Amino acid sequence: MATIMQKVFSGANTAVYRATKGRLGSKFGKAPVLLLTTTGRKSGSKRTVPLMYVRDGDGYAVIASNGGADVAPGWWANLKANPQGTVQVKGEKVDVTASRAPDDERERLMPALKSMYSGYEGYEKKTSRKIPIVLLKR
């Protein structure tokens, strides 16, 4: 479950990102950030979160780490219920379909995600769950 500070930071980053079309808020350190909008599985409302990503062909790969918590983030639960979403990268918005990366794809993508953000290494050690990589395809 996200802490209050995580929710405040996420909301502020989303607002700044949208207002500036990604001129601000599109990087976290050296990691690129996109906005992912899903449909709430319970509420039916649109939910947007900023996520670090790596490009994968014409799509994107994100990691459902939830900071190494033992439960997956809400956005991943939303996508499992309804895999259709929208991604905004800077000023460009595209519709995407989400899927869990199979093990071979996970092994291929994990080094790129860890080199982009070293915190993922610690998240894997912090939880007993196998943290999924989520593919977002146009």
N, CA, C and O atoms as a GROMACS GRO file, in nm:
protein
  552
    1MET      N    1   0.084  -0.118   0.000
    1MET     CA    2   0.000   0.000   0.000
    1MET      C    3   0.089   0.124   0.000
    1MET      O    4   0.186   0.133   0.076
    2ALA      N    5   0.055   0.218  -0.084
    2ALA     CA    6   0.136   0.339  -0.097
    2ALA      C    7   0.125   0.425   0.028
    2ALA      O    8   0.017   0.437   0.088
    3THR      N    9   0.235   0.484   0.066
    3THR     CA   10   0.233   0.576   0.180
    3THR      C   11   0.173   0.708   0.135
    3THR      O   12   0.159   0.735   0.016
    4ILE      N   13   0.138   0.790   0.232
    4ILE     CA   14   0.083   0.922   0.202
    4ILE      C   15   0.184   1.003   0.121
    4ILE      O   16   0.146   1.072   0.026
    5MET      N   17   0.312   0.996   0.158
    5MET     CA   18   0.414   1.071   0.085
    5MET      C   19   0.425   1.023  -0.060
    5MET      O   20   0.442   1.104  -0.150
    6GLN      N   21   0.416   0.891  -0.082
    6GLN     CA   22   0.421   0.839  -0.219
    6GLN      C   23   0.303   0.893  -0.300
    6GLN      O   24   0.320   0.932  -0.415
    7LYS      N   25   0.185   0.895  -0.240
    7LYS     CA   26   0.067   0.944  -0.310
    7LYS      C   27   0.079   1.093  -0.341
    7LYS      O   28   0.042   1.136  -0.450
    8VAL      N   29   0.130   1.171  -0.247
    8VAL     CA   30   0.147   1.314  -0.268
    8VAL      C   31   0.249   1.339  -0.380
    8VAL      O   32   0.224   1.418  -0.470
    9PHE      N   33   0.364   1.270  -0.374
    9PHE     CA   34   0.467   1.287  -0.476
    9PHE      C   35   0.414   1.244  -0.613
    9PHE      O   36   0.435   1.313  -0.713
   10SER      N   37   0.345   1.130  -0.618
   10SER     CA   38   0.292   1.079  -0.743
   10SER      C   39   0.191   1.177  -0.804
   10SER      O   40   0.195   1.205  -0.923
   11GLY      N   41   0.102   1.229  -0.720
   11GLY     CA   42   0.002   1.324  -0.769
   11GLY      C   43   0.064   1.453  -0.818
   11GLY      O   44   0.025   1.506  -0.922
   12ALA      N   45   0.162   1.504  -0.743
   12ALA     CA   46   0.229   1.627  -0.783
   12ALA      C   47   0.307   1.606  -0.913
   12ALA      O   48   0.303   1.690  -1.003
   13ASN      N   49   0.378   1.494  -0.923
   13ASN     CA   50   0.456   1.465  -1.044
   13ASN      C   51   0.364   1.453  -1.165
   13ASN      O   52   0.395   1.504  -1.273
   14THR      N   53   0.250   1.386  -1.146
   14THR     CA   54   0.154   1.370  -1.256
   14THR      C   55   0.102   1.506  -1.302
   14THR      O   56   0.094   1.531  -1.422
   15ALA      N   57   0.068   1.593  -1.209
   15ALA     CA   58   0.014   1.725  -1.244
   15ALA      C   59   0.118   1.808  -1.319
   15ALA      O   60   0.086   1.870  -1.421
   16VAL      N   61   0.241   1.809  -1.269
   16VAL     CA   62   0.348   1.886  -1.335
   16VAL      C   63   0.378   1.829  -1.473
   16VAL      O   64   0.393   1.904  -1.569
   17TYR      N   65   0.386   1.696  -1.482
   17TYR     CA   66   0.414   1.628  -1.609
   17TYR      C   67   0.308   1.668  -1.713
   17TYR      O   68   0.342   1.708  -1.824
   18ARG      N   69   0.181   1.656  -1.675
   18ARG     CA   70   0.073   1.690  -1.769
   18ARG      C   71   0.076   1.837  -1.810
   18ARG      O   72   0.063   1.870  -1.927
   19ALA      N   73   0.094   1.925  -1.711
   19ALA     CA   74   0.092   2.069  -1.738
   19ALA      C   75   0.204   2.112  -1.831
   19ALA      O   76   0.188   2.206  -1.909
   20THR      N   77   0.319   2.044  -1.822
   20THR     CA   78   0.436   2.084  -1.903
   20THR      C   79   0.459   1.990  -2.021
   20THR      O   80   0.559   2.002  -2.091
   21LYS      N   81   0.366   1.896  -2.042
   21LYS     CA   82   0.381   1.795  -2.148
   21LYS      C   83   0.516   1.724  -2.136
   21LYS      O   84   0.583   1.695  -2.235
   22GLY      N   85   0.552   1.695  -2.011
   22GLY     CA   86   0.672   1.618  -1.985
   22GLY      C   87   0.803   1.694  -1.986
   22GLY      O   88   0.908   1.634  -1.967
   23ARG      N   89   0.799   1.826  -2.007
   23ARG     CA   90   0.924   1.902  -1.998
   23ARG      C   91   0.979   1.893  -1.856
   23ARG      O   92   1.100   1.893  -1.835
   24LEU      N   93   0.888   1.885  -1.759
   24LEU     CA   94   0.925   1.864  -1.619
   24LEU      C   95   0.857   1.735  -1.573
   24LEU      O   96   0.743   1.708  -1.609
   25GLY      N   97   0.928   1.657  -1.493
   25GLY     CA   98   0.869   1.536  -1.437
   25GLY      C   99   0.890   1.410  -1.520
   25GLY      O  100   0.843   1.303  -1.482
   26SER      N  101   0.958   1.423  -1.633
   26SER     CA  102   0.977   1.306  -1.720
   26SER      C  103   1.107   1.231  -1.693
   26SER      O  104   1.144   1.141  -1.769
   27LYS      N  105   1.176   1.268  -1.586
   27LYS     CA  106   1.299   1.198  -1.545
   27LYS      C  107   1.297   1.183  -1.393
   27LYS      O  108   1.250   1.271  -1.320
   28PHE      N  109   1.348   1.069  -1.349
   28PHE     CA  110   1.374   1.046  -1.207
   28PHE      C  111   1.519   1.002  -1.202
   28PHE      O  112   1.550   0.886  -1.228
   29GLY      N  113   1.608   1.096  -1.167
   29GLY     CA  114   1.751   1.069  -1.182
   29GLY      C  115   1.779   1.053  -1.331
   29GLY      O  116   1.746   1.141  -1.411
   30LYS      N  117   1.840   0.939  -1.369
   30LYS     CA  118   1.865   0.916  -1.512
   30LYS      C  119   1.754   0.834  -1.578
   30LYS      O  120   1.760   0.807  -1.698
   31ALA      N  121   1.654   0.796  -1.499
   31ALA     CA  122   1.546   0.710  -1.551
   31ALA      C  123   1.435   0.792  -1.616
   31ALA      O  124   1.388   0.890  -1.558
   32PRO      N  125   1.392   0.753  -1.736
   32PRO     CA  126   1.279   0.821  -1.798
   32PRO      C  127   1.149   0.781  -1.727
   32PRO      O  128   1.136   0.670  -1.675
   33VAL      N  129   1.054   0.873  -1.727
   33VAL     CA  130   0.925   0.851  -1.660
   33VAL      C  131   0.812   0.872  -1.761
   33VAL      O  132   0.815   0.965  -1.841
   34LEU      N  133   0.714   0.783  -1.756
   34LEU     CA  134   0.592   0.797  -1.835
   34LEU      C  135   0.475   0.806  -1.738
   34LEU      O  136   0.487   0.775  -1.620
   35LEU      N  137   0.361   0.847  -1.791
   35LEU     CA  138   0.237   0.844  -1.714
   35LEU      C  139   0.153   0.729  -1.768
   35LEU      O  140   0.127   0.721  -1.888
   36LEU      N  141   0.110   0.641  -1.679
   36LEU     CA  142   0.023   0.529  -1.715
   36LEU      C  143  -0.115   0.554  -1.656
   36LEU      O  144  -0.128   0.574  -1.536
   37THR      N  145  -0.217   0.552  -1.741
   37THR     CA  146  -0.355   0.567  -1.696
   37THR      C  147  -0.427   0.435  -1.714
   37THR      O  148  -0.430   0.378  -1.824
   38THR      N  149  -0.484   0.386  -1.605
   38THR     CA  150  -0.561   0.262  -1.604
   38THR      C  151  -0.703   0.293  -1.560
   38THR      O  152  -0.734   0.405  -1.518
   39THR      N  153  -0.789   0.193  -1.570
   39THR     CA  154  -0.926   0.205  -1.520
   39THR      C  155  -0.934   0.128  -1.389
   39THR      O  156  -0.900   0.010  -1.383
   40GLY      N  157  -0.980   0.195  -1.284
   40GLY     CA  158  -0.991   0.131  -1.154
   40GLY      C  159  -1.080   0.009  -1.159
   40GLY      O  160  -1.192   0.016  -1.209
   41ARG      N  161  -1.031  -0.103  -1.108
   41ARG     CA  162  -1.105  -0.229  -1.116
   41ARG      C  163  -1.230  -0.228  -1.029
   41ARG      O  164  -1.325  -0.301  -1.058
   42LYS      N  165  -1.232  -0.148  -0.926
   42LYS     CA  166  -1.350  -0.138  -0.838
   42LYS      C  167  -1.432  -0.014  -0.870
   42LYS      O  168  -1.555  -0.020  -0.880
   43SER      N  169  -1.364   0.099  -0.887
   43SER     CA  170  -1.433   0.227  -0.903
   43SER      C  171  -1.475   0.256  -1.047
   43SER      O  172  -1.574   0.325  -1.071
   44GLY      N  173  -1.398   0.201  -1.143
   44GLY     CA  174  -1.423   0.235  -1.283
   44GLY      C  175  -1.366   0.371  -1.321
   44GLY      O  176  -1.379   0.414  -1.436
   45SER      N  177  -1.303   0.440  -1.225
   45SER     CA  178  -1.244   0.571  -1.250
   45SER      C  179  -1.107   0.557  -1.313
   45SER      O  180  -1.039   0.456  -1.296
   46LYS      N  181  -1.067   0.660  -1.385
   46LYS     CA  182  -0.933   0.663  -1.444
   46LYS      C  183  -0.833   0.695  -1.334
   46LYS      O  184  -0.854   0.784  -1.251
   47ARG      N  185  -0.723   0.620  -1.333
   47ARG     CA  186  -0.615   0.635  -1.235
   47ARG      C  187  -0.484   0.651  -1.310
   47ARG      O  188  -0.452   0.572  -1.400
   48THR      N  189  -0.406   0.753  -1.275
   48THR     CA  190  -0.279   0.780  -1.343
   48THR      C  191  -0.165   0.776  -1.244
   48THR      O  192  -0.173   0.832  -1.135
   49VAL      N  193  -0.057   0.707  -1.284
   49VAL     CA  194   0.064   0.699  -1.202
   49VAL      C  195   0.186   0.725  -1.289
   49VAL      O  196   0.190   0.684  -1.405
   50PRO      N  197   0.287   0.794  -1.233
   50PRO     CA  198   0.414   0.807  -1.304
   50PRO      C  199   0.498   0.683  -1.277
   50PRO      O  200   0.507   0.637  -1.164
   51LEU      N  201   0.559   0.629  -1.382
   51LEU     CA  202   0.641   0.508  -1.370
   51LEU      C  203   0.769   0.523  -1.451
   51LEU      O  204   0.768   0.579  -1.561
   52MET      N  205   0.878   0.472  -1.396
   52MET     CA  206   1.001   0.463  -1.473
   52MET      C  207   0.983   0.351  -1.576
   52MET      O  208   0.911   0.254  -1.552
   53TYR      N  209   1.050   0.364  -1.690
   53TYR     CA  210   1.032   0.265  -1.797
   53TYR      C  211   1.157   0.250  -1.880
   53TYR      O  212   1.248   0.333  -1.877
   54VAL      N  213   1.159   0.140  -1.955
   54VAL     CA  214   1.255   0.125  -2.064
   54VAL      C  215   1.174   0.098  -2.190
   54VAL      O  216   1.067   0.038  -2.186
   55ARG      N  217   1.227   0.144  -2.302
   55ARG     CA  218   1.164   0.116  -2.432
   55ARG      C  219   1.183  -0.031  -2.463
   55ARG      O  220   1.287  -0.089  -2.433
   56ASP      N  221   1.082  -0.090  -2.524
   56ASP     CA  222   1.090  -0.229  -2.568
   56ASP      C  223   1.023  -0.236  -2.705
   56ASP      O  224   0.901  -0.248  -2.714
   57GLY      N  225   1.103  -0.227  -2.810
   57GLY     CA  226   1.047  -0.219  -2.944
   57GLY      C  227   0.967  -0.090  -2.956
   57GLY      O  228   1.019   0.017  -2.926
   58ASP      N  229   0.840  -0.101  -3.000
   58ASP     CA  230   0.758   0.020  -3.008
   58ASP      C  231   0.671   0.038  -2.883
   58ASP      O  232   0.582   0.122  -2.880
   59GLY      N  233   0.699  -0.043  -2.780
   59GLY     CA  234   0.625  -0.034  -2.654
   59GLY      C  235   0.716   0.002  -2.539
   59GLY      O  236   0.825   0.056  -2.558
   60TYR      N  237   0.670  -0.029  -2.420
   60TYR     CA  238   0.740   0.009  -2.299
   60TYR      C  239   0.737  -0.108  -2.200
   60TYR      O  240   0.646  -0.190  -2.203
   61ALA      N  241   0.838  -0.113  -2.115
   61ALA     CA  242   0.843  -0.212  -2.008
   61ALA      C  243   0.854  -0.136  -1.876
   61ALA      O  244   0.939  -0.049  -1.859
   62VAL      N  245   0.765  -0.171  -1.782
   62VAL     CA  246   0.765  -0.112  -1.649
   62VAL      C  247   0.768  -0.227  -1.548
   62VAL      O  248   0.739  -0.342  -1.584
   63ILE      N  249   0.802  -0.196  -1.425
   63ILE     CA  250   0.813  -0.301  -1.325
   63ILE      C  251   0.713  -0.274  -1.213
   63ILE      O  252   0.704  -0.163  -1.160
   64ALA      N  253   0.637  -0.378  -1.177
   64ALA     CA  254   0.532  -0.366  -1.074
   64ALA      C  255   0.594  -0.393  -0.936
   64ALA      O  256   0.556  -0.488  -0.868
   65SER      N  257   0.689  -0.308  -0.898
   65SER     CA  258   0.767  -0.332  -0.776
   65SER      C  259   0.696  -0.291  -0.648
   65SER      O  260   0.711  -0.357  -0.545
   66ASN      N  261   0.620  -0.183  -0.653
   66ASN     CA  262   0.553  -0.129  -0.534
   66ASN      C  263   0.654  -0.109  -0.421
   66ASN      O  264   0.623  -0.134  -0.304
   67GLY      N  265   0.773  -0.065  -0.457
   67GLY     CA  266   0.877  -0.038  -0.358
   67GLY      C  267   0.925  -0.161  -0.283
   67GLY      O  268   0.980  -0.151  -0.173
   68GLY      N  269   0.903  -0.279  -0.341
   68GLY     CA  270   0.944  -0.403  -0.277
   68GLY      C  271   0.843  -0.457  -0.177
   68GLY      O  272   0.873  -0.548  -0.101
   69ALA      N  273   0.722  -0.400  -0.177
   69ALA     CA  274   0.617  -0.448  -0.087
   69ALA      C  275   0.576  -0.590  -0.127
   69ALA      O  276   0.597  -0.633  -0.240
   70ASP      N  277   0.516  -0.661  -0.032
   70ASP     CA  278   0.472  -0.798  -0.059
   70ASP      C  279   0.347  -0.806  -0.146
   70ASP      O  280   0.308  -0.915  -0.188
   71VAL      N  281   0.284  -0.693  -0.173
   71VAL     CA  282   0.168  -0.689  -0.262
   71VAL      C  283   0.202  -0.603  -0.383
   71VAL      O  284   0.278  -0.507  -0.374
   72ALA      N  285   0.145  -0.638  -0.495
   72ALA     CA  286   0.167  -0.564  -0.619
   72ALA      C  287   0.097  -0.428  -0.611
   72ALA      O  288   0.003  -0.412  -0.533
   73PRO      N  289   0.142  -0.332  -0.690
   73PRO     CA  290   0.077  -0.201  -0.690
   73PRO      C  291  -0.064  -0.207  -0.748
   73PRO      O  292  -0.096  -0.295  -0.827
   74GLY      N  293  -0.147  -0.114  -0.707
   74GLY     CA  294  -0.285  -0.109  -0.754
   74GLY      C  295  -0.297  -0.098  -0.905
   74GLY      O  296  -0.389  -0.154  -0.964
   75TRP      N  297  -0.205  -0.025  -0.968
   75TRP     CA  298  -0.215  -0.010  -1.114
   75TRP      C  299  -0.201  -0.145  -1.184
   75TRP      O  300  -0.262  -0.165  -1.289
   76TRP      N  301  -0.122  -0.237  -1.128
   76TRP     CA  302  -0.105  -0.369  -1.189
   76TRP      C  303  -0.233  -0.451  -1.169
   76TRP      O  304  -0.276  -0.522  -1.260
   77ALA      N  305  -0.293  -0.441  -1.052
   77ALA     CA  306  -0.421  -0.509  -1.030
   77ALA      C  307  -0.527  -0.455  -1.126
   77ALA      O  308  -0.608  -0.531  -1.179
   78ASN      N  309  -0.526  -0.324  -1.150
   78ASN     CA  310  -0.621  -0.264  -1.246
   78ASN      C  311  -0.598  -0.320  -1.386
   78ASN      O  312  -0.694  -0.352  -1.456
   79LEU      N  313  -0.472  -0.329  -1.426
   79LEU     CA  314  -0.442  -0.379  -1.562
   79LEU      C  315  -0.474  -0.528  -1.576
   79LEU      O  316  -0.511  -0.572  -1.685
   80LYS      N  317  -0.460  -0.605  -1.470
   80LYS     CA  318  -0.497  -0.746  -1.479
   80LYS      C  319  -0.648  -0.760  -1.498
   80LYS      O  320  -0.693  -0.852  -1.566
   81ALA      N  321  -0.726  -0.670  -1.439
   81ALA     CA  322  -0.871  -0.672  -1.455
   81ALA      C  323  -0.913  -0.617  -1.591
   81ALA      O  324  -1.009  -0.666  -1.650
   82ASN      N  325  -0.840  -0.517  -1.642
   82ASN     CA  326  -0.868  -0.455  -1.771
   82ASN      C  327  -0.734  -0.412  -1.830
   82ASN      O  328  -0.682  -0.308  -1.791
   83PRO      N  329  -0.678  -0.489  -1.923
   83PRO     CA  330  -0.543  -0.461  -1.973
   83PRO      C  331  -0.530  -0.339  -2.064
   83PRO      O  332  -0.420  -0.308  -2.110
   84GLN      N  333  -0.640  -0.269  -2.091
   84GLN     CA  334  -0.632  -0.151  -2.176
   84GLN      C  335  -0.597  -0.029  -2.093
   84GLN      O  336  -0.653  -0.008  -1.985
   85GLY      N  337  -0.503   0.051  -2.142
   85GLY     CA  338  -0.463   0.172  -2.073
   85GLY      C  339  -0.410   0.275  -2.170
   85GLY      O  340  -0.414   0.256  -2.291
   86THR      N  341  -0.361   0.383  -2.116
   86THR     CA  342  -0.302   0.491  -2.196
   86THR      C  343  -0.169   0.527  -2.134
   86THR      O  344  -0.154   0.533  -2.012
   87VAL      N  345  -0.071   0.551  -2.220
   87VAL     CA  346   0.061   0.594  -2.177
   87VAL      C  347   0.086   0.732  -2.236
   87VAL      O  348   0.057   0.758  -2.353
   88GLN      N  349   0.141   0.820  -2.152
   88GLN     CA  350   0.187   0.950  -2.200
   88GLN      C  351   0.336   0.956  -2.180
   88GLN      O  352   0.386   0.942  -2.068
   89VAL      N  353   0.410   0.976  -2.290
   89VAL     CA  354   0.554   0.998  -2.285
   89VAL      C  355   0.576   1.138  -2.339
   89VAL      O  356   0.557   1.166  -2.458
   90LYS      N  357   0.616   1.225  -2.248
   90LYS     CA  358   0.628   1.368  -2.277
   90LYS      C  359   0.493   1.415  -2.332
   90LYS      O  360   0.393   1.402  -2.263
   91GLY      N  361   0.487   1.468  -2.454
   91GLY     CA  362   0.361   1.519  -2.507
   91GLY      C  363   0.278   1.418  -2.585
   91GLY      O  364   0.168   1.451  -2.630
   92GLU      N  365   0.330   1.297  -2.602
   92GLU     CA  366   0.262   1.196  -2.684
   92GLU      C  367   0.182   1.099  -2.598
   92GLU      O  368   0.233   1.042  -2.502
   93LYS      N  369   0.055   1.081  -2.634
   93LYS     CA  370  -0.031   0.984  -2.566
   93LYS      C  371  -0.066   0.872  -2.662
   93LYS      O  372  -0.102   0.897  -2.777
   94VAL      N  373  -0.055   0.747  -2.614
   94VAL     CA  374  -0.090   0.632  -2.696
   94VAL      C  375  -0.169   0.531  -2.612
   94VAL      O  376  -0.148   0.518  -2.492
   95ASP      N  377  -0.260   0.462  -2.678
   95ASP     CA  378  -0.332   0.353  -2.614
   95ASP      C  379  -0.244   0.230  -2.612
   95ASP      O  380  -0.173   0.202  -2.709
   96VAL      N  381  -0.248   0.157  -2.502
   96VAL     CA  382  -0.165   0.038  -2.487
   96VAL      C  383  -0.249  -0.078  -2.431
   96VAL      O  384  -0.355  -0.059  -2.371
   97THR      N  385  -0.195  -0.198  -2.454
   97THR     CA  386  -0.248  -0.318  -2.393
   97THR      C  387  -0.135  -0.376  -2.309
   97THR      O  388  -0.022  -0.390  -2.355
   98ALA      N  389  -0.168  -0.410  -2.185
   98ALA     CA  390  -0.068  -0.459  -2.091
   98ALA      C  391  -0.069  -0.610  -2.081
   98ALA      O  392  -0.173  -0.675  -2.093
   99SER      N  393   0.050  -0.666  -2.060
   99SER     CA  394   0.063  -0.809  -2.032
   99SER      C  395   0.185  -0.830  -1.944
   99SER      O  396   0.279  -0.751  -1.945
  100ARG      N  397   0.181  -0.939  -1.870
  100ARG     CA  398   0.296  -0.974  -1.786
  100ARG      C  399   0.403  -1.035  -1.876
  100ARG      O  400   0.374  -1.123  -1.957
  101ALA      N  401   0.525  -0.990  -1.861
  101ALA     CA  402   0.635  -1.044  -1.941
  101ALA      C  403   0.660  -1.189  -1.900
  101ALA      O  404   0.672  -1.218  -1.781
  102PRO      N  405   0.668  -1.280  -1.998
  102PRO     CA  406   0.706  -1.417  -1.964
  102PRO      C  407   0.848  -1.420  -1.907
  102PRO      O  408   0.924  -1.324  -1.923
  103ASP      N  409   0.883  -1.528  -1.841
  103ASP     CA  410   1.012  -1.536  -1.772
  103ASP      C  411   1.132  -1.502  -1.860
  103ASP      O  412   1.223  -1.432  -1.815
  104ASP      N  413   1.133  -1.549  -1.985
  104ASP     CA  414   1.248  -1.520  -2.072
  104ASP      C  415   1.257  -1.370  -2.103
  104ASP      O  416   1.367  -1.315  -2.110
  105GLU      N  417   1.143  -1.305  -2.121
  105GLU     CA  418   1.142  -1.160  -2.146
  105GLU      C  419   1.181  -1.086  -2.018
  105GLU      O  420   1.251  -0.985  -2.024
  106ARG      N  421   1.136  -1.135  -1.905
  106ARG     CA  422   1.171  -1.073  -1.776
  106ARG      C  423   1.323  -1.076  -1.758
  106ARG      O  424   1.383  -0.976  -1.719
  107GLU      N  425   1.383  -1.190  -1.786
  107GLU     CA  426   1.529  -1.203  -1.773
  107GLU      C  427   1.602  -1.110  -1.869
  107GLU      O  428   1.709  -1.058  -1.836
  108ARG      N  429   1.547  -1.090  -1.988
  108ARG     CA  430   1.608  -1.002  -2.087
  108ARG      C  431   1.597  -0.855  -2.044
  108ARG      O  432   1.691  -0.778  -2.064
  109LEU      N  433   1.484  -0.816  -1.986
  109LEU     CA  434   1.458  -0.676  -1.955
  109LEU      C  435   1.510  -0.631  -1.818
  109LEU      O  436   1.540  -0.513  -1.799
  110MET      N  437   1.519  -0.724  -1.723
  110MET     CA  438   1.556  -0.686  -1.586
  110MET      C  439   1.690  -0.613  -1.578
  110MET      O  440   1.699  -0.514  -1.505
  111PRO      N  441   1.796  -0.656  -1.649
  111PRO     CA  442   1.923  -0.580  -1.640
  111PRO      C  443   1.909  -0.434  -1.684
  111PRO      O  444   1.970  -0.346  -1.624
  112ALA      N  445   1.830  -0.408  -1.786
  112ALA     CA  446   1.811  -0.269  -1.832
  112ALA      C  447   1.736  -0.188  -1.727
  112ALA      O  448   1.768  -0.072  -1.704
  113LEU      N  449   1.636  -0.248  -1.665
  113LEU     CA  450   1.561  -0.179  -1.560
  113LEU      C  451   1.649  -0.151  -1.439
  113LEU      O  452   1.643  -0.043  -1.381
  114LYS      N  453   1.731  -0.249  -1.401
  114LYS     CA  454   1.819  -0.230  -1.285
  114LYS      C  455   1.929  -0.128  -1.313
  114LYS      O  456   1.969  -0.055  -1.223
  115SER      N  457   1.979  -0.124  -1.436
  115SER     CA  458   2.084  -0.025  -1.466
  115SER      C  459   2.025   0.116  -1.470
  115SER      O  460   2.094   0.214  -1.444
  116MET      N  461   1.898   0.126  -1.503
  116MET     CA  462   1.830   0.254  -1.507
  116MET      C  463   1.800   0.303  -1.365
  116MET      O  464   1.810   0.423  -1.337
  117TYR      N  465   1.764   0.210  -1.274
  117TYR     CA  466   1.731   0.244  -1.136
  117TYR      C  467   1.779   0.133  -1.044
  117TYR      O  468   1.720   0.025  -1.041
  118SER      N  469   1.886   0.159  -0.971
  118SER     CA  470   1.949   0.055  -0.890
  118SER      C  471   1.861   0.009  -0.773
  118SER      O  472   1.884  -0.099  -0.718
  119GLY      N  473   1.762   0.086  -0.736
  119GLY     CA  474   1.673   0.049  -0.627
  119GLY      C  475   1.599  -0.081  -0.650
  119GLY      O  476   1.558  -0.146  -0.554
  120TYR      N  477   1.579  -0.119  -0.776
  120TYR     CA  478   1.507  -0.244  -0.806
  120TYR      C  479   1.578  -0.365  -0.749
  120TYR      O  480   1.514  -0.464  -0.712
  121GLU      N  481   1.710  -0.358  -0.740
  121GLU     CA  482   1.789  -0.468  -0.682
  121GLU      C  483   1.745  -0.492  -0.538
  121GLU      O  484   1.723  -0.606  -0.497
  122GLY      N  485   1.735  -0.384  -0.462
  122GLY     CA  486   1.694  -0.394  -0.322
  122GLY      C  487   1.549  -0.438  -0.307
  122GLY      O  488   1.515  -0.510  -0.213
  123TYR      N  489   1.464  -0.394  -0.398
  123TYR     CA  490   1.322  -0.432  -0.392
  123TYR      C  491   1.307  -0.583  -0.404
  123TYR      O  492   1.224  -0.643  -0.335
  124GLU      N  493   1.386  -0.645  -0.492
  124GLU     CA  494   1.378  -0.790  -0.509
  124GLU      C  495   1.417  -0.863  -0.381
  124GLU      O  496   1.361  -0.967  -0.348
  125LYS      N  497   1.514  -0.807  -0.309
  125LYS     CA  498   1.559  -0.870  -0.185
  125LYS      C  499   1.459  -0.849  -0.071
  125LYS      O  500   1.453  -0.929   0.023
  126LYS      N  501   1.381  -0.744  -0.080
  126LYS     CA  502   1.288  -0.705   0.025
  126LYS      C  503   1.160  -0.789   0.027
  126LYS      O  504   1.094  -0.797   0.130
  127THR      N  505   1.125  -0.851  -0.085
  127THR     CA  506   0.999  -0.924  -0.095
  127THR      C  507   1.022  -1.068  -0.138
  127THR      O  508   1.123  -1.100  -0.201
  128SER      N  509   0.928  -1.153  -0.104
  128SER     CA  510   0.937  -1.292  -0.147
  128SER      C  511   0.866  -1.314  -0.281
  128SER      O  512   0.883  -1.418  -0.344
  129ARG      N  513   0.786  -1.215  -0.325
  129ARG     CA  514   0.716  -1.233  -0.454
  129ARG      C  515   0.810  -1.208  -0.570
  129ARG      O  516   0.907  -1.132  -0.559
  130LYS      N  517   0.781  -1.271  -0.681
  130LYS     CA  518   0.858  -1.246  -0.803
  130LYS      C  519   0.796  -1.122  -0.867
  130LYS      O  520   0.684  -1.125  -0.919
  131ILE      N  521   0.871  -1.013  -0.863
  131ILE     CA  522   0.818  -0.886  -0.911
  131ILE      C  523   0.799  -0.891  -1.062
  131ILE      O  524   0.894  -0.917  -1.136
  132PRO      N  525   0.676  -0.867  -1.108
  132PRO     CA  526   0.652  -0.877  -1.253
  132PRO      C  527   0.701  -0.756  -1.331
  132PRO      O  528   0.701  -0.643  -1.282
  133ILE      N  529   0.743  -0.783  -1.452
  133ILE     CA  530   0.767  -0.677  -1.549
  133ILE      C  531   0.644  -0.676  -1.638
  133ILE      O  532   0.597  -0.780  -1.685
  134VAL      N  533   0.592  -0.557  -1.661
  134VAL     CA  534   0.470  -0.540  -1.739
  134VAL      C  535   0.505  -0.477  -1.872
  134VAL      O  536   0.571  -0.373  -1.879
  135LEU      N  537   0.460  -0.542  -1.978
  135LEU     CA  538   0.481  -0.493  -2.114
  135LEU      C  539   0.360  -0.410  -2.155
  135LEU      O  540   0.246  -0.454  -2.140
  136LEU      N  541   0.384  -0.291  -2.206
  136LEU     CA  542   0.278  -0.202  -2.252
  136LEU      C  543   0.296  -0.185  -2.402
  136LEU      O  544   0.385  -0.113  -2.448
  137LYS      N  545   0.212  -0.253  -2.477
  137LYS     CA  546   0.224  -0.253  -2.625
  137LYS      C  547   0.118  -0.165  -2.687
  137LYS      O  548   0.002  -0.163  -2.644
  138ARG      N  549   0.160  -0.090  -2.790
  138ARG     CA  550   0.067  -0.005  -2.864
  138ARG      C  551  -0.038  -0.088  -2.935
  138ARG      O  552  -0.126  -0.034  -3.002
   0.00000   0.00000   0.00000
